[in-house]
mmCIF file of C-alpha atoms and ligand atoms in Angstrom:
data_model
loop_
_atom_site.group_PDB
_atom_site.id
_atom_site.type_symbol
_atom_site.label_atom_id
_atom_site.label_comp_id
_atom_site.label_asym_id
_atom_site.label_seq_id
_atom_site.Cartn_x
_atom_site.Cartn_y
_atom_site.Cartn_z
ATOM 1 C CA UNK A 215 0.000 0.000 0.000
ATOM 2 C CA UNK A 216 1.842 3.059 -1.340
ATOM 3 C CA UNK A 217 1.071 6.657 -0.305
ATOM 4 C CA UNK A 218 0.221 8.713 -3.388
ATOM 5 C CA UNK A 219 -1.163 12.027 -2.108
ATOM 6 C CA UNK A 220 -2.207 14.018 0.949
ATOM 7 C CA UNK A 221 -5.284 16.271 0.845
ATOM 8 C CA UNK A 222 -6.912 18.644 3.337
ATOM 9 C CA UNK A 223 -10.478 19.543 4.280
ATOM 10 C CA UNK A 224 -12.249 21.470 7.028
ATOM 11 C CA UNK A 225 -14.931 19.929 9.210
ATOM 12 C CA UNK A 226 -17.106 22.154 11.403
ATOM 13 C CA UNK A 227 -19.693 21.040 13.979
ATOM 14 C CA UNK A 228 -21.561 23.599 16.141
ATOM 15 C CA UNK A 229 -21.553 22.940 19.893
ATOM 16 C CA UNK A 230 -24.750 22.425 21.880
ATOM 17 C CA UNK A 231 -23.308 24.659 24.668
ATOM 18 C CA UNK A 232 -20.399 27.153 24.332
ATOM 19 C CA UNK A 233 -17.156 25.713 25.751
ATOM 20 C CA UNK A 234 -15.579 28.030 28.343
ATOM 21 C CA UNK A 235 -12.295 27.549 30.201
ATOM 22 C CA UNK A 236 -10.090 29.934 32.174
ATOM 23 C CA UNK A 237 -8.360 30.957 28.945
ATOM 24 C CA UNK A 238 -10.872 30.750 26.063
ATOM 25 C CA UNK A 239 -14.443 30.390 24.776
ATOM 26 C CA UNK A 240 -15.348 28.319 21.697
ATOM 27 C CA UNK A 241 -18.701 27.841 19.902
ATOM 28 C CA UNK A 242 -17.924 25.105 17.350
ATOM 29 C CA UNK A 243 -15.644 22.132 16.809
ATOM 30 C CA UNK A 244 -13.444 22.962 13.809
ATOM 31 C CA UNK A 245 -11.013 20.288 12.658
ATOM 32 C CA UNK A 246 -8.514 20.313 9.849
ATOM 33 C CA UNK A 247 -8.918 16.865 8.261
ATOM 34 C CA UNK A 248 -5.870 15.221 6.677
ATOM 35 C CA UNK A 249 -6.640 12.576 4.048
ATOM 36 C CA UNK A 250 -3.781 10.313 2.977
ATOM 37 C CA UNK A 251 -4.481 8.616 -0.365
ATOM 38 C CA UNK A 252 -2.908 5.339 -1.475
ATOM 39 C CA UNK A 253 -2.498 3.312 -4.660
ATOM 40 C CA UNK A 254 -4.929 0.697 -3.273
ATOM 41 C CA UNK A 255 -7.742 3.273 -3.168
ATOM 42 C CA UNK A 256 -7.829 3.233 0.640
ATOM 43 C CA UNK A 257 -7.809 6.654 2.340
ATOM 44 C CA UNK A 258 -6.375 7.245 5.819
ATOM 45 C CA UNK A 259 -8.240 9.820 7.901
ATOM 46 C CA UNK A 260 -6.566 12.072 10.458
ATOM 47 C CA UNK A 261 -7.559 15.398 11.998
ATOM 48 C CA UNK A 262 -6.409 18.155 14.295
ATOM 49 C CA UNK A 263 -8.079 21.208 15.818
ATOM 50 C CA UNK A 264 -6.389 24.611 16.146
ATOM 51 C CA UNK A 265 -5.223 25.177 19.724
ATOM 52 C CA UNK A 266 -3.002 28.277 19.523
ATOM 53 C CA UNK A 267 -2.939 28.878 23.298
ATOM 54 C CA UNK A 268 -2.201 25.229 24.182
ATOM 55 C CA UNK A 269 0.033 23.667 21.517
ATOM 56 C CA UNK A 270 0.703 26.803 19.442
ATOM 57 C CA UNK A 271 -0.813 25.175 16.365
ATOM 58 C CA UNK A 272 -3.381 26.773 14.044
ATOM 59 C CA UNK A 273 -5.203 25.222 11.072
ATOM 60 C CA UNK A 274 -2.927 27.153 8.702
ATOM 61 C CA UNK A 275 0.270 26.182 10.532
ATOM 62 C CA UNK A 276 -0.808 22.528 10.606
ATOM 63 C CA UNK A 277 -1.566 22.562 6.886
ATOM 64 C CA UNK A 278 1.739 24.300 6.058
ATOM 65 C CA UNK A 279 3.760 21.841 8.162
ATOM 66 C CA UNK A 280 2.110 18.850 6.508
ATOM 67 C CA UNK A 281 2.137 20.214 2.952
ATOM 68 C CA UNK A 282 5.686 21.603 2.930
ATOM 69 C CA UNK A 283 7.590 19.323 5.311
ATOM 70 C CA UNK A 284 5.772 16.060 6.124
ATOM 71 C CA UNK A 285 4.057 15.257 2.818
ATOM 72 C CA UNK A 286 7.348 15.239 0.814
ATOM 73 C CA UNK A 287 8.836 12.513 3.055
ATOM 74 C CA UNK A 288 5.711 10.300 2.830
ATOM 75 C CA UNK A 289 4.879 10.326 -0.892
ATOM 76 C CA UNK A 290 5.730 7.006 -2.610
ATOM 77 C CA UNK A 291 6.416 5.305 0.738
ATOM 78 C CA UNK A 292 4.819 2.006 1.831
ATOM 79 C CA UNK A 293 2.355 1.917 4.748
ATOM 80 C CA UNK A 294 3.894 -1.469 5.678
ATOM 81 C CA UNK A 295 6.915 0.488 6.968
ATOM 82 C CA UNK A 296 4.849 2.218 9.676
ATOM 83 C CA UNK A 297 7.600 2.743 12.278
ATOM 84 C CA UNK A 298 9.960 4.108 9.667
ATOM 85 C CA UNK A 299 7.248 6.505 8.441
ATOM 86 C CA UNK A 300 6.558 7.688 11.997
ATOM 87 C CA UNK A 301 10.265 8.423 12.504
ATOM 88 C CA UNK A 302 10.355 10.386 9.266
ATOM 89 C CA UNK A 303 7.261 12.399 10.203
ATOM 90 C CA UNK A 304 8.846 13.379 13.524
ATOM 91 C CA UNK A 305 12.192 14.149 11.872
ATOM 92 C CA UNK A 306 10.678 16.305 9.105
ATOM 93 C CA UNK A 307 10.070 19.348 11.332
ATOM 94 C CA UNK A 308 10.475 20.159 15.046
ATOM 95 C CA UNK A 309 7.442 21.004 17.263
ATOM 96 C CA UNK A 310 4.170 21.170 15.207
ATOM 97 C CA UNK A 311 2.729 18.379 17.334
ATOM 98 C CA UNK A 312 -0.838 18.739 16.021
ATOM 99 C CA UNK A 313 0.354 18.383 12.412
ATOM 100 C CA UNK A 314 2.298 15.234 13.344
ATOM 101 C CA UNK A 315 -0.728 13.928 15.276
ATOM 102 C CA UNK A 316 -3.111 14.396 12.341
ATOM 103 C CA UNK A 317 -0.703 12.609 9.994
ATOM 104 C CA UNK A 318 0.046 9.792 12.458
ATOM 105 C CA UNK A 319 -3.673 9.192 13.004
ATOM 106 C CA UNK A 320 -4.158 8.846 9.236
ATOM 107 C CA UNK A 321 -1.120 6.552 8.940
ATOM 108 C CA UNK A 322 -2.331 4.249 11.738
ATOM 109 C CA UNK A 323 -5.788 4.256 10.122
ATOM 110 C CA UNK A 324 -4.191 3.042 6.870
ATOM 111 C CA UNK A 325 -2.101 0.495 8.775
ATOM 112 C CA UNK A 326 -5.339 -0.954 10.184
ATOM 113 C CA UNK A 327 -6.870 -0.987 6.705
ATOM 114 C CA UNK A 328 -3.779 -2.712 5.324
ATOM 115 C CA UNK A 329 -4.147 -5.606 7.799
ATOM 116 C CA UNK A 330 -7.973 -5.340 7.868
ATOM 117 C CA UNK A 331 -8.290 -5.086 11.647
ATOM 118 C CA UNK A 332 -9.574 -2.396 14.011
ATOM 119 C CA UNK A 333 -6.604 -0.335 15.227
ATOM 120 C CA UNK A 334 -7.028 -1.265 18.918
ATOM 121 C CA UNK A 335 -6.712 -4.957 17.999
ATOM 122 C CA UNK A 336 -3.429 -4.374 16.193
ATOM 123 C CA UNK A 337 -2.227 -2.349 19.221
ATOM 124 C CA UNK A 338 -2.804 -5.340 21.488
ATOM 125 C CA UNK A 339 -6.552 -5.706 21.914
ATOM 126 C CA UNK A 340 -8.897 -4.901 24.753
ATOM 127 C CA UNK A 341 -12.564 -4.322 25.518
ATOM 128 C CA UNK A 342 -14.072 -2.104 22.846
ATOM 129 C CA UNK A 343 -16.084 0.060 25.233
ATOM 130 C CA UNK A 344 -15.107 3.132 27.269
ATOM 131 C CA UNK A 345 -16.941 5.457 29.625
ATOM 132 C CA UNK A 346 -16.067 9.140 29.447
ATOM 133 C CA UNK A 347 -16.565 12.081 31.748
ATOM 134 C CA UNK A 348 -18.099 15.348 30.508
ATOM 135 C CA UNK A 349 -16.739 18.873 30.717
ATOM 136 C CA UNK A 350 -18.733 21.451 32.659
ATOM 137 C CA UNK A 351 -17.649 24.900 31.457
ATOM 138 C CA UNK A 352 -16.730 27.646 33.908
ATOM 139 C CA UNK A 353 -19.700 29.988 34.371
ATOM 140 C CA UNK A 354 -21.998 31.351 37.085
ATOM 141 C CA UNK A 355 -22.714 28.908 39.912
ATOM 142 C CA UNK A 356 -26.359 28.599 38.790
ATOM 143 C CA UNK A 357 -25.371 27.739 35.217
ATOM 144 C CA UNK A 358 -22.701 25.250 36.345
ATOM 145 C CA UNK A 359 -25.198 23.576 38.701
ATOM 146 C CA UNK A 360 -27.825 23.224 35.975
ATOM 147 C CA UNK A 361 -25.221 21.951 33.471
ATOM 148 C CA UNK A 362 -24.000 19.412 36.062
ATOM 149 C CA UNK A 363 -27.487 18.124 36.821
ATOM 150 C CA UNK A 364 -28.284 17.934 33.107
ATOM 151 C CA UNK A 365 -25.115 15.868 32.546
ATOM 152 C CA UNK A 366 -26.091 13.460 35.339
ATOM 153 C CA UNK A 367 -29.548 13.146 33.783
ATOM 154 C CA UNK A 368 -27.838 12.164 30.504
ATOM 155 C CA UNK A 369 -26.025 9.364 32.358
ATOM 156 C CA UNK A 370 -22.594 10.892 33.049
ATOM 157 C CA UNK A 371 -21.083 9.716 36.334
ATOM 158 C CA UNK A 372 -17.912 11.793 36.189
ATOM 159 C CA UNK A 373 -17.916 15.586 35.774
ATOM 160 C CA UNK A 374 -14.829 17.534 34.740
ATOM 161 C CA UNK A 375 -15.379 20.980 36.167
ATOM 162 C CA UNK A 376 -13.531 23.851 34.491
ATOM 163 C CA UNK A 377 -12.417 26.572 36.920
ATOM 164 C CA UNK A 378 -9.397 28.836 37.330
ATOM 165 C CA UNK A 379 -10.858 32.338 36.945
ATOM 166 C CA UNK A 380 -11.108 33.800 40.480
ATOM 167 C CA UNK A 381 -9.918 31.556 43.288
ATOM 168 C CA UNK A 382 -12.551 32.567 45.856
ATOM 169 C CA UNK A 383 -15.402 32.182 43.367
ATOM 170 C CA UNK A 384 -13.830 28.920 42.188
ATOM 171 C CA UNK A 385 -13.911 27.490 45.726
ATOM 172 C CA UNK A 386 -17.584 28.507 46.069
ATOM 173 C CA UNK A 387 -18.396 26.983 42.651
ATOM 174 C CA UNK A 388 -16.838 23.645 43.593
ATOM 175 C CA UNK A 389 -18.452 23.508 47.041
ATOM 176 C CA UNK A 390 -21.896 24.220 45.548
ATOM 177 C CA UNK A 391 -21.526 21.654 42.767
ATOM 178 C CA UNK A 392 -20.193 19.013 45.160
ATOM 179 C CA UNK A 393 -23.155 19.464 47.531
ATOM 180 C CA UNK A 394 -25.539 19.072 44.595
ATOM 181 C CA UNK A 395 -23.937 16.050 42.888
ATOM 182 C CA UNK A 396 -22.289 14.009 45.663
ATOM 183 C CA UNK A 397 -23.389 10.394 45.598
ATOM 184 C CA UNK A 398 -24.440 10.813 41.968
ATOM 185 C CA UNK A 399 -21.219 11.854 40.225
ATOM 186 C CA UNK A 400 -17.487 12.084 40.854
ATOM 187 C CA UNK A 401 -15.786 15.454 40.345
ATOM 188 C CA UNK A 402 -12.519 16.187 38.564
ATOM 189 C CA UNK A 403 -11.282 19.795 38.597
ATOM 190 C CA UNK A 404 -9.464 21.275 35.615
ATOM 191 C CA UNK A 405 -7.871 24.582 36.579
ATOM 192 C CA UNK A 406 -6.260 25.133 33.136
ATOM 193 C CA UNK A 407 -3.182 26.887 34.658
ATOM 194 C CA UNK A 408 -5.420 29.425 36.415
ATOM 195 C CA UNK A 409 -3.843 29.373 39.889
ATOM 196 C CA UNK A 410 -0.401 29.800 41.428
ATOM 197 C CA UNK A 411 1.113 26.951 43.417
ATOM 198 C CA UNK A 412 0.314 28.633 46.742
ATOM 199 C CA UNK A 413 -3.257 29.408 45.657
ATOM 200 C CA UNK A 414 -3.716 25.753 44.688
ATOM 201 C CA UNK A 415 -2.562 24.525 48.091
ATOM 202 C CA UNK A 416 -4.864 27.110 49.725
ATOM 203 C CA UNK A 417 -7.859 26.056 47.605
ATOM 204 C CA UNK A 418 -7.254 22.321 47.934
ATOM 205 C CA UNK A 419 -6.984 22.607 51.727
ATOM 206 C CA UNK A 420 -10.152 24.752 51.914
ATOM 207 C CA UNK A 421 -12.017 22.161 49.860
ATOM 208 C CA UNK A 422 -10.588 19.255 51.847
ATOM 209 C CA UNK A 423 -11.622 21.003 55.110
ATOM 210 C CA UNK A 424 -15.131 21.538 53.710
ATOM 211 C CA UNK A 425 -15.396 17.791 53.120
ATOM 212 C CA UNK A 426 -15.279 18.091 49.324
ATOM 213 C CA UNK A 427 -13.798 14.928 47.840
ATOM 214 C CA UNK A 428 -12.246 15.406 44.434
ATOM 215 C CA UNK A 429 -10.932 12.640 42.217
ATOM 216 C CA UNK A 430 -8.113 14.889 41.033
ATOM 217 C CA UNK A 431 -6.991 18.443 40.311
ATOM 218 C CA UNK A 432 -5.701 18.988 36.774
ATOM 219 C CA UNK A 433 -2.978 21.429 35.765
ATOM 220 C CA UNK A 434 -3.502 24.069 38.458
ATOM 221 C CA UNK A 435 -0.294 25.999 37.653
ATOM 222 C CA UNK A 436 1.365 27.335 34.498
ATOM 223 C CA UNK A 437 2.552 24.722 31.998
ATOM 224 C CA UNK A 438 6.267 25.480 32.521
ATOM 225 C CA UNK A 439 6.044 25.735 36.326
ATOM 226 C CA UNK A 440 7.556 22.336 37.181
ATOM 227 C CA UNK A 441 8.631 23.558 40.643
ATOM 228 C CA UNK A 442 5.074 24.796 41.237
ATOM 229 C CA UNK A 443 3.322 21.559 40.345
ATOM 230 C CA UNK A 444 5.786 19.608 42.503
ATOM 231 C CA UNK A 445 5.171 22.064 45.389
ATOM 232 C CA UNK A 446 1.428 21.387 45.130
ATOM 233 C CA UNK A 447 1.746 17.600 44.796
ATOM 234 C CA UNK A 448 3.899 17.441 47.933
ATOM 235 C CA UNK A 449 1.389 19.406 50.030
ATOM 236 C CA UNK A 450 -2.142 18.251 49.187
ATOM 237 C CA UNK A 451 -3.736 14.827 49.477
ATOM 238 C CA UNK A 452 -5.935 15.249 46.372
ATOM 239 C CA UNK A 453 -4.139 13.659 43.378
ATOM 240 C CA UNK A 454 -2.577 16.227 41.007
ATOM 241 C CA UNK A 455 -2.605 15.629 37.254
ATOM 242 C CA UNK A 456 -0.336 17.220 34.662
ATOM 243 C CA UNK A 457 -1.934 18.272 31.373
ATOM 244 C CA UNK A 458 -0.221 21.238 29.672
ATOM 245 C CA UNK A 459 3.003 20.423 31.622
ATOM 246 C CA UNK A 460 3.251 16.998 29.987
ATOM 247 C CA UNK A 461 3.636 16.885 26.200
ATOM 248 C CA UNK A 462 6.475 14.458 25.454
ATOM 249 C CA UNK A 463 7.546 11.096 26.880
ATOM 250 C CA UNK A 464 10.741 12.794 28.125
ATOM 251 C CA UNK A 465 8.734 15.431 30.061
ATOM 252 C CA UNK A 466 6.647 12.640 31.572
ATOM 253 C CA UNK A 467 9.766 10.793 32.736
ATOM 254 C CA UNK A 468 11.099 14.009 34.298
ATOM 255 C CA UNK A 469 7.795 14.761 36.087
ATOM 256 C CA UNK A 470 7.502 11.217 37.424
ATOM 257 C CA UNK A 471 11.135 10.969 38.533
ATOM 258 C CA UNK A 472 10.868 14.342 40.321
ATOM 259 C CA UNK A 473 7.702 13.025 42.052
ATOM 260 C CA UNK A 474 6.024 16.205 40.794
ATOM 261 C CA UNK A 475 2.709 14.657 39.732
ATOM 262 C CA UNK A 476 0.321 11.797 40.528
ATOM 263 C CA UNK A 477 -1.412 11.366 37.137
ATOM 264 C CA UNK A 478 -0.595 12.191 33.501
ATOM 265 C CA UNK A 479 -3.156 13.436 30.974
ATOM 266 C CA UNK A 480 -2.227 12.062 27.542
ATOM 267 C CA UNK A 481 -3.531 13.886 24.456
ATOM 268 C CA UNK A 482 -2.561 12.998 20.907
ATOM 269 C CA UNK A 483 -2.290 16.687 19.989
ATOM 270 C CA UNK A 484 0.408 17.150 22.669
ATOM 271 C CA UNK A 485 2.361 13.951 22.001
ATOM 272 C CA UNK A 486 2.359 14.361 18.225
ATOM 273 C CA UNK A 487 0.169 11.314 17.721
ATOM 274 C CA UNK A 488 -0.316 7.703 18.651
ATOM 275 C CA UNK A 489 3.302 6.484 18.858
ATOM 276 C CA UNK A 490 4.301 8.800 21.711
ATOM 277 C CA UNK A 491 0.946 8.315 23.465
ATOM 278 C CA UNK A 492 1.720 4.593 23.609
ATOM 279 C CA UNK A 493 5.207 5.336 24.950
ATOM 280 C CA UNK A 494 3.768 7.537 27.721
ATOM 281 C CA UNK A 495 1.209 4.890 28.704
ATOM 282 C CA UNK A 496 4.024 2.325 28.892
ATOM 283 C CA UNK A 497 6.298 4.660 30.893
ATOM 284 C CA UNK A 498 3.474 5.365 33.351
ATOM 285 C CA UNK A 499 2.855 1.626 33.691
ATOM 286 C CA UNK A 500 6.512 1.048 34.605
ATOM 287 C CA UNK A 501 6.249 3.618 37.416
ATOM 288 C CA UNK A 502 2.751 2.574 38.548
ATOM 289 C CA UNK A 503 1.283 5.968 37.611
ATOM 290 C CA UNK A 504 -2.252 6.276 36.226
ATOM 291 C CA UNK A 505 -3.022 8.105 32.996
ATOM 292 C CA UNK A 506 -6.043 9.899 31.693
ATOM 293 C CA UNK A 507 -6.572 10.110 27.971
ATOM 294 C CA UNK A 508 -8.004 13.441 26.944
ATOM 295 C CA UNK A 509 -8.723 15.397 23.817
ATOM 296 C CA UNK A 510 -8.855 18.972 22.689
ATOM 297 C CA UNK A 511 -12.169 20.441 21.648
ATOM 298 C CA UNK A 512 -12.149 18.228 18.563
ATOM 299 C CA UNK A 513 -14.366 15.892 16.625
ATOM 300 C CA UNK A 514 -14.670 12.177 16.232
ATOM 301 C CA UNK A 515 -11.723 11.480 13.891
ATOM 302 C CA UNK A 516 -8.917 12.412 16.283
ATOM 303 C CA UNK A 517 -10.916 11.320 19.311
ATOM 304 C CA UNK A 518 -11.577 7.921 17.706
ATOM 305 C CA UNK A 519 -7.813 7.427 17.511
ATOM 306 C CA UNK A 520 -7.493 8.339 21.196
ATOM 307 C CA UNK A 521 -10.248 5.823 22.018
ATOM 308 C CA UNK A 522 -8.357 3.041 20.193
ATOM 309 C CA UNK A 523 -5.205 3.843 22.184
ATOM 310 C CA UNK A 524 -7.208 3.924 25.436
ATOM 311 C CA UNK A 525 -8.720 0.492 24.828
ATOM 312 C CA UNK A 526 -5.369 -1.070 23.916
ATOM 313 C CA UNK A 527 -3.565 0.536 26.888
ATOM 314 C CA UNK A 528 -6.378 0.199 29.428
ATOM 315 C CA UNK A 529 -4.121 -1.034 32.223
ATOM 316 C CA UNK A 530 -2.392 2.354 32.470
ATOM 317 C CA UNK A 531 -5.057 4.605 30.887
ATOM 318 C CA UNK A 532 -7.708 4.305 33.592
ATOM 319 C CA UNK A 533 -9.437 7.671 33.167
ATOM 320 C CA UNK A 534 -11.254 8.714 30.011
ATOM 321 C CA UNK A 535 -11.909 12.329 29.072
ATOM 322 C CA UNK A 536 -13.034 12.006 25.469
ATOM 323 C CA UNK A 537 -16.177 14.123 25.453
ATOM 324 C CA UNK A 538 -15.297 16.317 22.437
ATOM 325 C CA UNK A 539 -17.595 14.628 19.879
ATOM 326 C CA UNK A 540 -20.487 14.383 22.389
ATOM 327 C CA UNK A 541 -20.416 18.188 22.813
ATOM 328 C CA UNK A 542 -21.295 18.721 19.132
ATOM 329 C CA UNK A 543 -24.827 19.047 17.759
ATOM 330 C CA UNK A 544 -24.217 16.103 15.400
ATOM 331 C CA UNK A 545 -21.452 13.714 14.339
ATOM 332 C CA UNK A 546 -20.581 14.022 10.631
ATOM 333 C CA UNK A 547 -18.396 10.902 10.773
ATOM 334 C CA UNK A 548 -20.164 7.706 9.727
ATOM 335 C CA UNK A 549 -18.844 4.376 10.977
ATOM 336 C CA UNK A 550 -15.868 4.508 13.277
ATOM 337 C CA UNK A 551 -16.283 5.035 16.983
ATOM 338 C CA UNK A 552 -19.771 5.686 18.359
ATOM 339 C CA UNK A 553 -19.930 8.542 20.882
ATOM 340 C CA UNK A 554 -23.215 8.345 22.794
ATOM 341 C CA UNK A 555 -22.939 10.717 25.764
ATOM 342 C CA UNK A 556 -20.916 8.822 28.410
ATOM 343 C CA UNK A 557 -20.688 5.652 26.323
ATOM 344 C CA UNK A 558 -18.005 5.168 23.691
ATOM 345 C CA UNK A 559 -18.150 2.030 21.550
ATOM 346 C CA UNK A 560 -15.497 0.982 19.050
ATOM 347 C CA UNK A 561 -16.683 -0.825 15.940
ATOM 348 C CA UNK A 562 -15.259 -3.739 13.955
ATOM 349 C CA UNK A 563 -14.171 -1.716 10.915
ATOM 350 C CA UNK A 564 -10.531 -1.682 9.836
ATOM 351 C CA UNK A 565 -8.275 1.042 11.232
ATOM 352 C CA UNK A 566 -10.470 3.725 12.798
ATOM 353 C CA UNK A 567 -13.479 2.167 11.046
ATOM 354 C CA UNK A 568 -14.566 5.407 9.348
ATOM 355 C CA UNK A 569 -16.799 4.748 6.335
ATOM 356 C CA UNK A 570 -17.705 8.255 5.288
ATOM 357 C CA UNK A 571 -17.472 11.861 6.465
ATOM 358 C CA UNK A 572 -20.254 14.259 5.518
ATOM 359 C CA UNK A 573 -19.859 18.052 5.364
ATOM 360 C CA UNK A 574 -16.153 17.978 4.455
ATOM 361 C CA UNK A 575 -15.058 21.230 2.791
ATOM 362 C CA UNK A 576 -12.008 20.469 0.681
ATOM 363 C CA UNK A 577 -9.240 22.999 0.087
HETATM 364 MG MG1 MG B 1159 -6.872 20.087 30.857
#
């Protein structure tokens, strides 16, 4: 199976509720879709969203990196040589992790099609079902309470609460939500770098004293504040998870060896795709550290790939935060992974299992 061309398209899905974090608000899922064509007629699908304030990647930068640097090393190459192709993708340009992720996802999709198996089976197998949490955007207490109760009504048992705007309001938000949902749902907090290390210790202790039990606190401090995240982890009993602080396998090794974190959040857009996500899951397993698998605000192509990795690496990826596709008003991807609120089901199709994508706007 020889790669003959790489094409691009945009895919836009409006959200049912605007997505608000400490650093941004978004109203639609907008993915750049990468389509890798082959001489066998099979097409590999990959995708990446623009996340300028997280990874530094935009749709235009992703397209330029693929078109000018990654595509030239892949044309006329055989999908059978997957590991060699992955090495060439990562060697073609530094950084640009979302571009590498989109291409890797499409390459692994083709690899599955080549051997006519679902990707998770080729990655080692597992149970083809996952249960995800749902994101509750930061907002007024009343709105966050109603969103939380609505999510529980839809069957979600884990809520990922976005905070990190004003620490005193944040503490009140969490206390109010906990009182309302305890016994019905578990709470994860995602601070999205909104607090300092000392503020995090202050807030965590206040919440612990108030009897609020949290499953974890995610990325309370700035991405590059390694000393800060270690300071927090040493001082609070609630588990601390690294998200924006942990992109590469090397960073994960450094965080774990420094005992700076309790949990790692793996995202394909940070690792540059599936190969490094697998490495991180394996590293975490060696050290007995749990992983979450997360996604950006992105649709069901990239998130399907994350789901396949999660199933195959379920012994270290114990927490699933793959709610991106469920936040959209519809899913334009036919076949592939089924996202039904909290329930994610992987199909039997080859690779990612995608049969068709409606509403693609080609460049
Ligand atoms: Mg996060």
